[in-house]
Short mmCIF file of C-alpha atoms in Angstrom, two decimals:
data_model
loop_
_atom_site.label_atom_id
_atom_site.label_comp_id
_atom_site.label_asym_id
_atom_site.label_seq_id
_atom_site.Cartn_x
_atom_site.Cartn_y
_atom_site.Cartn_z
CA MET Z 1 -0.03 -0.03 -0.02
CA SER Z 2 1.28 3.38 -0.87
CA ALA Z 3 0.03 6.82 0.19
CA GLY Z 4 0.56 8.03 -3.38
CA ASP Z 5 -1.52 5.39 -5.04
CA PRO Z 6 -5.00 6.57 -5.48
CA MET Z 7 -6.30 2.94 -6.13
CA THR Z 8 -5.59 1.92 -2.58
CA ILE Z 9 -7.55 2.57 0.49
CA ARG Z 10 -5.50 4.74 2.75
CA ARG Z 11 -4.90 3.84 6.29
CA VAL Z 12 -4.82 6.30 9.15
CA LEU Z 13 -3.57 5.52 12.71
CA VAL Z 14 -5.57 7.55 15.25
CA VAL Z 15 -3.79 7.93 18.74
CA ASP Z 16 -5.73 9.22 21.67
CA ASP Z 17 -6.14 8.04 25.22
CA ASP Z 18 -9.85 8.78 25.37
CA ASP Z 19 -11.93 5.90 24.15
CA HIS Z 20 -14.82 7.96 22.79
CA ILE Z 21 -12.60 10.21 20.92
CA ARG Z 22 -10.85 7.28 19.15
CA GLU Z 23 -14.28 5.82 18.34
CA VAL Z 24 -15.69 9.05 16.94
CA ALA Z 25 -12.60 9.78 14.95
CA THR Z 26 -12.66 6.20 13.54
CA LEU Z 27 -16.31 6.57 12.66
CA ALA Z 28 -15.77 9.88 10.98
CA LEU Z 29 -12.67 8.91 9.09
CA GLU Z 30 -14.03 5.59 7.93
CA VAL Z 31 -17.43 6.56 6.83
CA VAL Z 32 -16.97 10.14 5.72
CA GLY Z 33 -13.27 9.84 4.66
CA GLY Z 34 -13.57 6.26 3.25
CA TRP Z 35 -10.24 5.29 4.87
CA GLN Z 36 -9.11 2.34 7.00
CA VAL Z 37 -8.43 3.24 10.65
CA ILE Z 38 -6.28 1.69 13.22
CA THR Z 39 -6.11 3.02 16.69
CA ALA Z 40 -3.76 3.30 19.63
CA GLU Z 41 -4.53 4.39 23.09
CA SER Z 42 -1.00 5.42 24.20
CA GLY Z 43 2.31 6.80 22.78
CA GLU Z 44 3.95 3.49 23.31
CA ASP Z 45 1.31 1.59 21.29
CA ALA Z 46 1.45 4.22 18.57
CA ALA Z 47 5.15 3.80 18.13
CA ARG Z 48 4.90 0.07 17.92
CA LEU Z 49 1.91 0.21 15.54
CA VAL Z 50 3.55 2.69 13.16
CA LEU Z 51 6.43 0.27 12.75
CA SER Z 52 4.30 -2.86 12.26
CA GLU Z 53 1.49 -1.29 10.29
CA ARG Z 54 3.07 1.51 8.29
CA PRO Z 55 0.10 3.73 8.13
CA ASP Z 56 -0.30 6.38 5.40
CA ALA Z 57 -0.79 9.04 8.15
CA VAL Z 58 -1.02 9.52 11.82
CA LEU Z 59 -3.53 11.62 13.73
CA MET Z 60 -1.94 12.10 17.20
CA ASP Z 61 -3.13 13.55 20.45
CA VAL Z 62 -0.58 15.74 22.22
CA MET Z 63 -1.20 15.14 25.83
CA MET Z 64 -1.36 11.51 26.89
CA PRO Z 65 -0.21 9.48 29.85
CA GLY Z 66 3.27 8.07 29.41
CA ILE Z 67 4.97 9.20 26.26
CA ASP Z 68 3.14 12.32 24.79
CA GLY Z 69 2.50 12.94 21.21
CA PRO Z 70 5.56 15.12 20.28
CA THR Z 71 7.91 12.63 21.79
CA VAL Z 72 6.43 9.87 19.71
CA VAL Z 73 6.75 11.95 16.60
CA GLU Z 74 10.34 12.75 17.41
CA ARG Z 75 11.00 8.92 17.55
CA LEU Z 76 9.30 8.32 14.27
CA ARG Z 77 11.41 11.07 12.64
CA GLY Z 78 14.63 9.41 13.97
CA ASP Z 79 13.85 6.16 12.33
CA PRO Z 80 14.35 5.90 8.51
CA LEU Z 81 11.44 3.45 8.32
CA THR Z 82 9.02 5.81 9.82
CA ALA Z 83 10.60 9.19 9.16
CA GLY Z 84 8.43 10.00 6.10
CA ILE Z 85 5.11 9.13 7.55
CA PRO Z 86 2.92 12.34 7.86
CA VAL Z 87 1.66 13.26 11.21
CA ILE Z 88 -1.14 15.63 12.25
CA LEU Z 89 -1.27 16.63 15.90
CA LEU Z 90 -4.52 17.01 17.81
CA THR Z 91 -3.87 19.89 20.09
CA ALA Z 92 -5.93 21.47 22.82
CA LYS Z 93 -7.98 24.35 21.40
CA ASN Z 94 -6.10 26.99 23.46
CA LEU Z 95 -2.63 25.84 22.39
CA ARG Z 96 -0.84 26.44 18.96
CA VAL Z 97 2.25 24.55 18.09
CA ASP Z 98 5.28 26.78 17.92
CA PRO Z 99 6.57 27.17 14.37
CA ARG Z 100 9.90 25.76 15.55
CA ASP Z 101 8.26 22.62 16.61
CA TYR Z 102 6.66 22.20 13.15
CA ASN Z 103 10.15 22.13 11.68
CA ARG Z 104 11.63 19.97 14.19
CA LEU Z 105 8.78 17.48 14.11
CA GLN Z 106 7.96 17.90 10.28
CA LEU Z 107 4.30 18.08 11.05
CA ALA Z 108 1.63 17.92 8.27
CA GLY Z 109 -0.43 20.29 10.47
CA THR Z 110 -2.55 20.46 13.54
CA ILE Z 111 -6.22 20.01 14.30
CA ALA Z 112 -7.67 21.69 17.45
CA LYS Z 113 -9.66 19.59 19.88
CA PRO Z 114 -12.54 19.70 20.37
CA PHE Z 115 -13.10 18.93 16.66
CA ASP Z 116 -16.10 18.61 14.62
CA PRO Z 117 -16.56 14.91 13.77
CA MET Z 118 -18.34 15.68 10.57
CA ALA Z 119 -15.63 17.89 9.35
CA LEU Z 120 -12.58 15.79 10.47
CA ALA Z 121 -12.02 13.71 7.39
CA GLY Z 122 -12.14 16.92 5.28
CA GLN Z 123 -9.66 18.58 7.52
CA VAL Z 124 -7.29 15.61 7.32
CA ALA Z 125 -7.59 15.32 3.58
CA GLU Z 126 -6.76 18.97 3.14
CA LEU Z 127 -3.76 18.91 5.35
CA LEU Z 128 -2.37 15.82 3.58
CA GLY Z 129 -3.40 16.83 0.06
CA TRP Z 130 -5.43 13.68 -0.33
CA GLY Z 131 -7.96 15.44 -2.44
CA ASP Z 132 -6.70 13.66 -5.59
CA GLY Z 133 -7.89 10.16 -4.61
CA ARG Z 134 -7.49 7.54 -1.82
CA MET J 1 3.21 26.64 22.46
CA GLU J 2 1.18 29.83 22.46
CA GLU J 3 -2.45 30.89 23.08
CA SER J 4 -5.14 30.66 20.35
CA ALA J 5 -8.96 30.85 20.80
CA GLU J 6 -10.33 29.09 17.77
CA VAL J 7 -12.35 25.84 18.10
CA GLY J 8 -11.84 23.17 15.47
CA THR J 9 -9.09 25.23 14.01
CA VAL J 10 -6.87 23.48 11.38
CA THR J 11 -3.33 24.74 11.13
CA ARG J 12 -0.88 23.89 8.45
CA PRO J 13 2.87 24.20 8.68
CA PRO J 14 4.16 27.63 8.92
CA GLN J 15 5.37 27.89 5.38
CA ARG J 16 1.70 27.67 4.13
CA ALA J 17 -0.05 28.99 7.23
CA ASP J 18 -3.73 29.54 6.94
CA VAL J 19 -6.86 28.75 8.90
CA MET J 20 -10.03 27.05 8.01
CA THR J 21 -12.88 25.78 10.09
CA GLY J 22 -15.65 23.26 10.14
CA LEU J 23 -17.38 22.28 7.02
CA GLU J 24 -15.41 24.78 5.02
CA ALA J 25 -12.81 22.03 4.94
CA THR J 26 -12.29 20.31 1.68
CA SER J 27 -12.50 16.54 1.24
CA THR J 28 -12.39 15.51 -2.29
CA GLY J 29 -11.43 12.38 -4.03
CA LEU J 30 -12.30 8.98 -5.41
CA VAL J 31 -14.45 6.85 -3.06
CA ALA J 32 -14.55 3.13 -3.11
CA ASP J 33 -18.19 2.46 -2.03
CA ASP J 34 -21.64 3.92 -2.18
CA VAL J 35 -20.54 6.96 -0.35
CA ALA J 36 -18.88 7.83 -3.63
CA SER J 37 -22.21 8.62 -5.39
CA ASP J 38 -23.28 10.78 -2.50
CA ARG J 39 -20.04 12.70 -2.52
CA ALA J 40 -19.86 12.90 -6.33
CA ALA J 41 -23.33 14.31 -6.62
CA ALA J 42 -22.71 17.01 -4.09
CA ASP J 43 -20.46 19.94 -3.56
CA PRO J 44 -17.10 18.15 -2.71
CA THR J 45 -16.33 20.55 0.01
CA ARG J 46 -19.44 19.43 1.89
CA VAL J 47 -20.22 16.42 3.91
CA SER J 48 -23.15 14.82 1.95
CA ALA J 49 -26.57 13.92 3.39
CA GLY J 50 -25.83 10.29 2.82
CA GLU J 51 -22.70 10.44 4.85
CA ILE J 52 -24.47 12.16 7.62
CA ASP J 53 -27.22 9.63 7.64
CA ARG J 54 -24.69 6.87 7.91
CA VAL J 55 -22.72 8.51 10.69
CA LEU J 56 -25.50 9.94 12.92
CA PRO J 57 -27.02 6.91 14.51
CA ALA J 58 -23.70 5.64 15.72
CA MET J 59 -22.57 9.04 16.72
CA ARG J 60 -25.66 9.42 18.96
CA GLY J 61 -24.82 6.30 20.80
CA LEU J 62 -21.29 7.43 21.12
CA ARG J 63 -22.44 10.83 22.41
CA ALA J 64 -24.61 9.20 25.16
CA ARG J 65 -21.59 7.23 26.37
CA ALA J 66 -19.28 10.17 26.24
CA ARG J 67 -21.81 12.16 28.30
CA ALA J 68 -21.81 9.41 31.07
CA THR J 69 -18.04 9.32 31.00
CA ASN J 70 -17.73 13.09 31.28
CA LEU J 71 -20.21 13.21 34.14
CA ALA J 72 -18.00 10.58 35.88
CA ARG J 73 -15.17 12.99 35.21
CA ALA J 74 -17.12 15.81 36.71
CA ASP J 75 -17.48 13.69 39.90
CA GLN J 76 -13.67 13.29 39.98
CA LEU J 77 -13.23 17.01 39.66
CA GLN J 78 -15.76 17.64 42.45
CA SER J 79 -13.81 15.28 44.72
CA ALA J 80 -10.63 17.14 43.90
CA LEU J 81 -12.28 20.54 44.37
CA ASP J 82 -13.57 19.44 47.85
CA ARG J 83 -9.93 18.31 48.77
CA ALA J 84 -8.62 21.64 47.36
CA ALA J 85 -11.16 23.52 49.57
CA ASP J 86 -9.84 21.61 52.63
CA GLY J 87 -6.22 22.30 51.68
CA GLU J 88 -5.75 18.58 51.19
CA LEU J 89 -5.09 18.28 47.44
CA ASP J 90 -1.55 17.11 47.01
CA GLU J 91 0.72 17.57 43.87
CA ALA J 92 -0.29 14.14 42.49
CA GLY J 93 -4.04 14.94 43.05
CA ARG J 94 -3.70 18.27 41.37
CA ALA J 95 -1.98 16.71 38.32
CA GLN J 96 -4.65 14.07 38.12
CA ALA J 97 -7.35 16.72 38.16
CA VAL J 98 -5.64 18.68 35.42
CA SER J 99 -5.48 15.53 33.36
CA VAL J 100 -9.18 14.72 33.91
CA ALA J 101 -10.20 18.33 32.99
CA HIS J 102 -8.12 17.98 29.85
CA GLN J 103 -9.90 14.90 28.78
CA LEU J 104 -13.25 16.42 29.53
CA ILE J 105 -12.44 19.43 27.53
CA GLY J 106 -11.73 17.47 24.27
CA SER J 107 -14.54 14.96 24.77
CA ALA J 108 -17.35 17.24 25.80
CA GLY J 109 -16.52 19.72 22.98
CA THR J 110 -16.32 17.08 20.35
CA PHE J 111 -19.64 15.63 21.42
CA GLY J 112 -21.51 18.98 21.33
CA PHE J 113 -21.32 20.13 24.98
CA SER J 114 -19.37 23.18 24.24
CA ASP J 115 -20.37 25.00 27.48
CA ALA J 116 -19.17 22.06 29.52
CA SER J 117 -15.97 21.99 27.46
CA ARG J 118 -15.44 25.68 28.17
CA ARG J 119 -16.07 25.17 32.00
CA GLY J 120 -13.65 22.24 31.86
CA ALA J 121 -10.98 24.60 30.45
CA GLU J 122 -11.71 27.05 33.35
CA LEU J 123 -11.42 24.23 35.92
CA LYS J 124 -8.16 23.03 34.26
CA ASP J 125 -6.70 26.47 34.78
CA PHE J 126 -8.00 26.31 38.47
CA PHE J 127 -6.25 23.05 39.15
CA SER J 128 -3.14 24.13 37.24
CA ALA J 129 -2.64 27.02 39.53
CA ARG J 130 -0.23 26.34 42.33
CA GLU J 131 -1.98 28.80 44.65
CA VAL J 132 -5.62 29.38 45.00
CA ASP J 133 -7.68 31.25 47.53
CA GLU J 134 -11.19 30.97 48.79
CA ASP J 135 -12.68 33.02 46.15
CA ASP J 136 -11.08 30.89 43.49
CA VAL J 137 -12.54 27.72 45.11
CA GLN J 138 -15.95 29.22 45.14
CA THR J 139 -15.76 30.37 41.52
CA ALA J 140 -14.55 26.85 40.58
CA ARG J 141 -17.62 25.29 42.36
CA ILE J 142 -19.92 27.46 40.41
CA ARG J 143 -18.16 26.57 37.19
CA LEU J 144 -18.33 22.86 37.95
CA MET J 145 -22.12 23.15 38.62
CA ALA J 146 -22.50 24.94 35.19
CA LEU J 147 -20.42 22.21 33.61
CA ARG J 148 -22.65 19.46 35.11
CA THR J 149 -25.79 21.29 34.07
CA ASP J 150 -24.55 21.46 30.50
CA LEU J 151 -23.77 17.64 30.44
CA GLU J 152 -27.12 16.81 32.09
CA GLY J 153 -28.95 18.92 29.37
CA GLU J 154 -29.03 18.35 25.73
CA GLY J 155 -25.98 20.37 24.79
CA GLU J 156 -26.15 21.92 21.30
CA GLN J 157 -29.30 20.91 19.34
CA ASP J 158 -27.30 20.19 16.25
CA GLU J 159 -27.18 17.29 13.83
CA LEU J 160 -25.72 15.01 16.61
CA GLY J 161 -29.09 15.38 18.41
#
């Protein structure tokens, strides 16, 4: 599977420690986006799943127990096998990622929490440039 | 990190920075199943009626469960607030309350309880402060009551119902 091949169904890894947020994001991305979704409830699980599943993109919460989102992204960027996987951070609505962190973490973008479930797939597609197929 | 006030804001990397919100977001592309016809027939920048019909029943069930979870979180915040009022909230308890409030903010807002989410943010600030006085505690009590009232009500009367 390749993120650049429009004939394949893209896979997105959703990482959040809140069960309901993972479920609503999965629902939104699968039904509205038409993508496959895999989920992780911690940074540790996310790092493991990215290596084993090689998703086409990761939607990652920032604040989680244990390893937080930015730390996981740093690890991904340090591994040639995962360095190129685009990551969107889910940030608290009153926080904005410092532009220096964008460069350091090579983020595809951020989406503020709370998010609109019905708009989520469109926001992800826009940030990742997935408007040309999936 | 710096302050920003927008809800549901999407932010791209700085070199192509801009902002868009809600259903103005674009989601175009080839779709593998019957959702495709809905999308193809509609403005590609909008979520189609067919997509909404498919999502809403499950979304309503999720919303009910999230409401119950967030009411339990309100109970946890109440307990922490009572301990803070008695001067018995230690550092670990304070950090736990901040974490609970943080989860409530994201969950409540996502499921249409925006007032509860806003109150949760105020309570997160309260528990994040290292020093609070009696007035702060009283204000926090009022905000927690408002938070609970919003969760026990209907929230926004939007498509999530």
